[in-house]
Amino acid sequence: MDKEKCIFCKIVNRESPSHIVYEDNEHIAFLDIAPFSIGHTLVCPKRHGETLWDMTEEEIGKLFMVASRISKAVVKAVGAQGFRLIQNNGEAANQVVAHVHIHVIPVRMEDRGKFLDRKKFTEEEMLKTADIIKQAITNSDSIVEEQRK
Ligand SMILES: [Zn+2]
C-alpha cells in the first residue's frame, strides 16, 4: 500500500482524526473505530510497514512490550477481566489496514466463549473511554517508575 494513503500514517501525522491514548517516539495507540468491545485499542509502530516482516526483531519486541503495557491500562480502565492481543498479517489473515498494528481487546467474563462483533459507540463514549485509558496509562507509568526506584 502507498504510504501517503495509509490511514494509520495519517493518524500518526494528525492528518486524520482519532482517539489517541498513548504516544512515544516510535509508537502510537488509539481506539479502534469499530471496536469488538469498549476500550478496543490499536497499537502501531509510527514507521510504516505492512506486516511484522517489515520490522526489525528489536522493533517487534518493543511493539509487543508497549502493547502489553497498554493492555493493563485498557483492562483496568474499562473494568474487564481479561484481554486478547491479535496481530493480523496480510489480507488472508483479515488485516484491514496495511500498516502493522496489534489489537488490544479487553474482554469480560460474560463474553467468555462468545464470538465478538464489531460495535459502534457514540463519540461521547469514545472520548470518555479514551480519557480513562489515558489516565490509566499515566498512572501505570508512575507505578513503573516507583518500582524502578
Ligand atoms: Zn502507514
mmCIF file of C-alpha atoms in Angstrom, residues 83-145:
data_model
loop_
_atom_site.group_PDB
_atom_site.id
_atom_site.type_symbol
_atom_site.label_atom_id
_atom_site.label_comp_id
_atom_site.label_asym_id
_atom_site.label_seq_id
_atom_site.Cartn_x
_atom_site.Cartn_y
_atom_site.Cartn_z
ATOM 1 C CA PHE A 83 -7.811 -9.263 27.141
ATOM 2 C CA ARG A 84 -6.867 -10.530 23.728
ATOM 3 C CA LEU A 85 -3.854 -9.436 21.676
ATOM 4 C CA ILE A 86 -4.498 -10.023 17.981
ATOM 5 C CA GLN A 87 -1.966 -9.256 15.291
ATOM 6 C CA ASN A 88 -3.035 -9.992 11.699
ATOM 7 C CA ASN A 89 -0.608 -10.098 8.762
ATOM 8 C CA GLY A 90 -1.894 -9.985 5.196
ATOM 9 C CA GLU A 91 -5.296 -9.985 3.551
ATOM 10 C CA ALA A 92 -5.676 -13.729 4.095
ATOM 11 C CA ALA A 93 -5.442 -13.059 7.821
ATOM 12 C CA ASN A 94 -8.125 -10.323 7.664
ATOM 13 C CA GLN A 95 -5.638 -7.500 8.035
ATOM 14 C CA VAL A 96 -7.799 -4.496 7.116
ATOM 15 C CA VAL A 97 -5.220 -1.683 7.254
ATOM 16 C CA ALA A 98 -1.820 -2.466 5.703
ATOM 17 C CA HIS A 99 0.199 -0.835 8.498
ATOM 18 C CA VAL A 100 1.404 -3.091 11.308
ATOM 19 C CA HIS A 101 -0.862 -2.981 14.354
ATOM 20 C CA ILE A 102 -1.713 -5.018 17.417
ATOM 21 C CA HIS A 103 -5.319 -5.182 18.595
ATOM 22 C CA VAL A 104 -5.704 -4.930 22.369
ATOM 23 C CA ILE A 105 -9.235 -6.161 23.055
ATOM 24 C CA PRO A 106 -10.500 -6.138 26.638
ATOM 25 C CA VAL A 107 -12.966 -8.944 27.426
ATOM 26 C CA ARG A 108 -15.401 -9.532 30.240
ATOM 27 C CA MET A 109 -16.391 -12.782 31.912
ATOM 28 C CA GLU A 110 -19.870 -12.557 30.367
ATOM 29 C CA ASP A 111 -18.274 -12.553 26.871
ATOM 30 C CA ARG A 112 -16.352 -15.757 27.545
ATOM 31 C CA GLY A 113 -16.690 -18.182 24.644
ATOM 32 C CA LYS A 114 -18.666 -15.675 22.573
ATOM 33 C CA PHE A 115 -17.761 -14.545 19.106
ATOM 34 C CA LEU A 116 -17.413 -10.773 19.437
ATOM 35 C CA ASP A 117 -18.936 -8.498 16.770
ATOM 36 C CA ARG A 118 -17.731 -5.078 15.702
ATOM 37 C CA LYS A 119 -19.664 -2.405 17.558
ATOM 38 C CA LYS A 120 -20.301 1.286 17.231
ATOM 39 C CA PHE A 121 -20.164 3.610 20.200
ATOM 40 C CA THR A 122 -21.109 7.275 20.348
ATOM 41 C CA GLU A 123 -18.464 9.989 20.043
ATOM 42 C CA GLU A 124 -19.113 10.812 23.692
ATOM 43 C CA GLU A 125 -18.498 7.191 24.787
ATOM 44 C CA MET A 126 -15.313 7.034 22.690
ATOM 45 C CA LEU A 127 -13.996 10.311 24.158
ATOM 46 C CA LYS A 128 -14.768 9.186 27.691
ATOM 47 C CA THR A 129 -13.123 5.787 27.116
ATOM 48 C CA ALA A 130 -10.001 7.380 25.590
ATOM 49 C CA ASP A 131 -9.774 9.696 28.602
ATOM 50 C CA ILE A 132 -9.933 6.930 31.212
ATOM 51 C CA ILE A 133 -7.416 4.795 29.282
ATOM 52 C CA LYS A 134 -5.031 7.780 29.030
ATOM 53 C CA GLN A 135 -5.433 8.315 32.757
ATOM 54 C CA ALA A 136 -4.760 4.625 33.485
ATOM 55 C CA ILE A 137 -1.629 4.700 31.289
ATOM 56 C CA THR A 138 -0.357 7.797 33.101
ATOM 57 C CA ASN A 139 -0.964 6.088 36.450
ATOM 58 C CA SER A 140 0.716 2.843 35.365
ATOM 59 C CA ASP A 141 3.758 4.828 34.151
ATOM 60 C CA SER A 142 4.154 6.241 37.633
ATOM 61 C CA ILE A 143 3.800 2.715 39.088
ATOM 62 C CA VAL A 144 6.612 1.516 36.794
ATOM 63 C CA GLU A 145 8.732 4.474 37.918
#
